[in-house]
PDB file of C-alpha atoms in Angstrom:
ATOM      1  CA  MET A   1     -11.293   6.891   5.964  1.00 89.00           C
ATOM      2  CA  LEU A   2      -8.992   9.233   4.111  1.00 95.00           C
ATOM      3  CA  THR A   3     -10.171  12.544   2.761  1.00 96.00           C
ATOM      4  CA  THR A   4      -9.551  13.532  -0.845  1.00 96.00           C
ATOM      5  CA  LYS A   5      -6.843  15.966   0.257  1.00 97.00           C
ATOM      6  CA  GLN A   6      -5.094  13.328   2.399  1.00 97.00           C
ATOM      7  CA  ARG A   7      -5.248  10.813  -0.454  1.00 97.00           C
ATOM      8  CA  SER A   8      -3.788  13.436  -2.806  1.00 97.00           C
ATOM      9  CA  ASN A   9      -0.925  14.195  -0.391  1.00 97.00           C
ATOM     10  CA  LEU A  10      -0.163  10.495   0.069  1.00 97.00           C
ATOM     11  CA  ASN A  11      -0.221   9.966  -3.694  1.00 96.00           C
ATOM     12  CA  ARG A  12       2.244  12.835  -4.102  1.00 97.00           C
ATOM     13  CA  MET A  13       4.536  11.312  -1.449  1.00 96.00           C
ATOM     14  CA  ALA A  14       4.374   7.911  -3.145  1.00 96.00           C
ATOM     15  CA  GLN A  15       5.562   9.264  -6.494  1.00 95.00           C
ATOM     16  CA  THR A  16       9.157   9.275  -5.259  1.00 95.00           C
ATOM     17  CA  LEU A  17       8.905   5.908  -3.491  1.00 95.00           C
ATOM     18  CA  PRO A  18      10.367   2.843  -5.145  1.00 97.00           C
ATOM     19  CA  THR A  19       8.092  -0.153  -5.631  1.00 97.00           C
ATOM     20  CA  MET A  20       8.688  -2.064  -2.401  1.00 95.00           C
ATOM     21  CA  VAL A  21       6.708  -5.255  -2.942  1.00 96.00           C
ATOM     22  CA  PHE A  22       6.042  -7.207  -6.139  1.00 96.00           C
ATOM     23  CA  ILE A  23       3.199  -9.639  -6.651  1.00 96.00           C
ATOM     24  CA  GLY A  24       4.204 -12.425  -9.016  1.00 95.00           C
ATOM     25  CA  LYS A  25       2.655 -15.496 -10.604  1.00 94.00           C
ATOM     26  CA  ASN A  26       1.624 -16.973  -7.241  1.00 95.00           C
ATOM     27  CA  GLY A  27      -0.637 -13.976  -6.620  1.00 94.00           C
ATOM     28  CA  LEU A  28      -1.568 -12.785  -3.136  1.00 95.00           C
ATOM     29  CA  THR A  29      -0.003 -15.381  -0.853  1.00 95.00           C
ATOM     30  CA  ASP A  30       0.323 -15.273   2.930  1.00 96.00           C
ATOM     31  CA  ALA A  31       3.988 -14.336   2.465  1.00 96.00           C
ATOM     32  CA  VAL A  32       3.024 -11.338   0.320  1.00 96.00           C
ATOM     33  CA  TYR A  33       0.460 -10.194   2.890  1.00 97.00           C
ATOM     34  CA  ALA A  34       3.048 -10.564   5.674  1.00 97.00           C
ATOM     35  CA  GLN A  35       5.678  -8.612   3.721  1.00 97.00           C
ATOM     36  CA  ILE A  36       3.274  -5.777   2.924  1.00 97.00           C
ATOM     37  CA  SER A  37       2.022  -5.662   6.513  1.00 97.00           C
ATOM     38  CA  GLU A  38       5.576  -5.424   7.851  1.00 97.00           C
ATOM     39  CA  THR A  39       6.437  -2.701   5.333  1.00 96.00           C
ATOM     40  CA  LEU A  40       3.315  -0.766   6.333  1.00 97.00           C
ATOM     41  CA  GLU A  41       4.374  -0.965   9.998  1.00 96.00           C
ATOM     42  CA  LEU A  42       7.783   0.473   9.110  1.00 95.00           C
ATOM     43  CA  LYS A  43       6.866   2.996   6.396  1.00 95.00           C
ATOM     44  CA  GLU A  44       3.053   3.481   6.563  1.00 97.00           C
ATOM     45  CA  LEU A  45       2.929   3.977   2.777  1.00 97.00           C
ATOM     46  CA  VAL A  46       3.633   1.154   0.326  1.00 97.00           C
ATOM     47  CA  LYS A  47       3.827   1.023  -3.444  1.00 97.00           C
ATOM     48  CA  VAL A  48       3.010  -2.461  -4.752  1.00 97.00           C
ATOM     49  CA  GLY A  49       3.883  -3.690  -8.236  1.00 96.00           C
ATOM     50  CA  ILE A  50       1.805  -6.332  -9.978  1.00 96.00           C
ATOM     51  CA  GLN A  51       3.735  -8.371 -12.508  1.00 95.00           C
ATOM     52  CA  LYS A  52       2.033  -9.563 -15.702  1.00 92.00           C
ATOM     53  CA  ALA A  53       2.345 -13.201 -14.603  1.00 92.00           C
ATOM     54  CA  ALA A  54       0.152 -12.456 -11.557  1.00 91.00           C
ATOM     55  CA  ASP A  55      -2.942 -12.219 -13.779  1.00 88.00           C
ATOM     56  CA  LEU A  56      -4.470  -9.629 -11.405  1.00 90.00           C
ATOM     57  CA  ASP A  57      -5.234  -5.990 -12.019  1.00 89.00           C
ATOM     58  CA  SER A  58      -4.398  -3.173  -9.636  1.00 92.00           C
ATOM     59  CA  ALA A  59      -8.061  -2.547  -8.734  1.00 95.00           C
ATOM     60  CA  GLU A  60      -8.454  -6.151  -7.557  1.00 92.00           C
ATOM     61  CA  VAL A  61      -5.166  -6.100  -5.697  1.00 94.00           C
ATOM     62  CA  ILE A  62      -5.794  -2.841  -3.854  1.00 96.00           C
ATOM     63  CA  LYS A  63      -9.268  -3.996  -2.789  1.00 96.00           C
ATOM     64  CA  LEU A  64      -8.040  -7.370  -1.474  1.00 96.00           C
ATOM     65  CA  LEU A  65      -4.997  -5.902   0.266  1.00 96.00           C
ATOM     66  CA  CYS A  66      -6.973  -3.194   2.022  1.00 97.00           C
ATOM     67  CA  GLN A  67      -9.608  -5.645   3.221  1.00 97.00           C
ATOM     68  CA  LYS A  68      -7.122  -8.169   4.577  1.00 97.00           C
ATOM     69  CA  LEU A  69      -4.594  -5.694   6.036  1.00 97.00           C
ATOM     70  CA  LYS A  70      -7.118  -3.103   7.291  1.00 97.00           C
ATOM     71  CA  ALA A  71      -5.381  -0.459   5.199  1.00 98.00           C
ATOM     72  CA  GLU A  72      -6.620   2.492   3.154  1.00 97.00           C
ATOM     73  CA  PRO A  73      -6.435   2.600  -0.648  1.00 97.00           C
ATOM     74  CA  VAL A  74      -4.573   5.629  -1.949  1.00 97.00           C
ATOM     75  CA  HIS A  75      -4.274   5.102  -5.700  1.00 96.00           C
ATOM     76  CA  HIS A  76      -4.007   2.415  -8.357  1.00 96.00           C
ATOM     77  CA  ILE A  77      -3.133   2.650 -12.006  1.00 93.00           C
ATOM     78  CA  GLY A  78      -1.760   0.148 -14.471  1.00 93.00           C
ATOM     79  CA  SER A  79       0.408  -2.334 -12.597  1.00 95.00           C
ATOM     80  CA  LYS A  80       0.896  -0.206  -9.466  1.00 95.00           C
ATOM     81  CA  ALA A  81      -1.142   0.116  -6.285  1.00 96.00           C
ATOM     82  CA  ILE A  82      -0.469   2.408  -3.307  1.00 97.00           C
ATOM     83  CA  ILE A  83      -1.834   1.697   0.161  1.00 97.00           C
ATOM     84  CA  TYR A  84      -1.589   3.417   3.546  1.00 98.00           C
ATOM     85  CA  ARG A  85      -1.980   2.219   7.109  1.00 98.00           C
ATOM     86  CA  ARG A  86      -0.964   4.140  10.220  1.00 96.00           C
ATOM     87  CA  SER A  87       1.700   2.209  12.102  1.00 95.00           C
ATOM     88  CA  SER A  88       1.144   1.119  15.667  1.00 93.00           C
ATOM     89  CA  ARG A  89       4.889   1.042  16.354  1.00 92.00           C
ATOM     90  CA  GLU A  90       6.566   3.490  18.676  1.00 89.00           C
ATOM     91  CA  GLY A  91       9.660   5.338  17.556  1.00 88.00           C
ATOM     92  CA  ILE A  92       8.946   5.620  13.853  1.00 89.00           C
ATOM     93  CA  GLU A  93       8.245   8.848  12.037  1.00 90.00           C
ATOM     94  CA  HIS A  94       4.514   8.877  11.298  1.00 92.00           C
ATOM     95  CA  ILE A  95       3.131  10.528   8.197  1.00 94.00           C
ATOM     96  CA  VAL A  96       1.567  13.825   9.174  1.00 90.00           C
ATOM     97  CA  PHE A  97      -1.286  15.228   7.122  1.00 79.00           C
TER      98      PHE A  97
END
């Protein structure tokens, strides 16, 4: 569980991140979950974009992603959602709070 301060710091870090994964008209498919999971292992912080054709809102998306991927919600607004999960990989630069 992230504290309010940690969530705030992660949200600040995510402001400069590009949107790395887009969810389209097919919604949350296994391929989308796999792509987000791999990105989380490499970067630990992911900004997800939800396209209008997806017919999902960011609150739904962040809830489903965090449940399935065992990640922490950071922030969601409009068509963007930000999630965090500490990587289990060795040799990457972990986010330090």
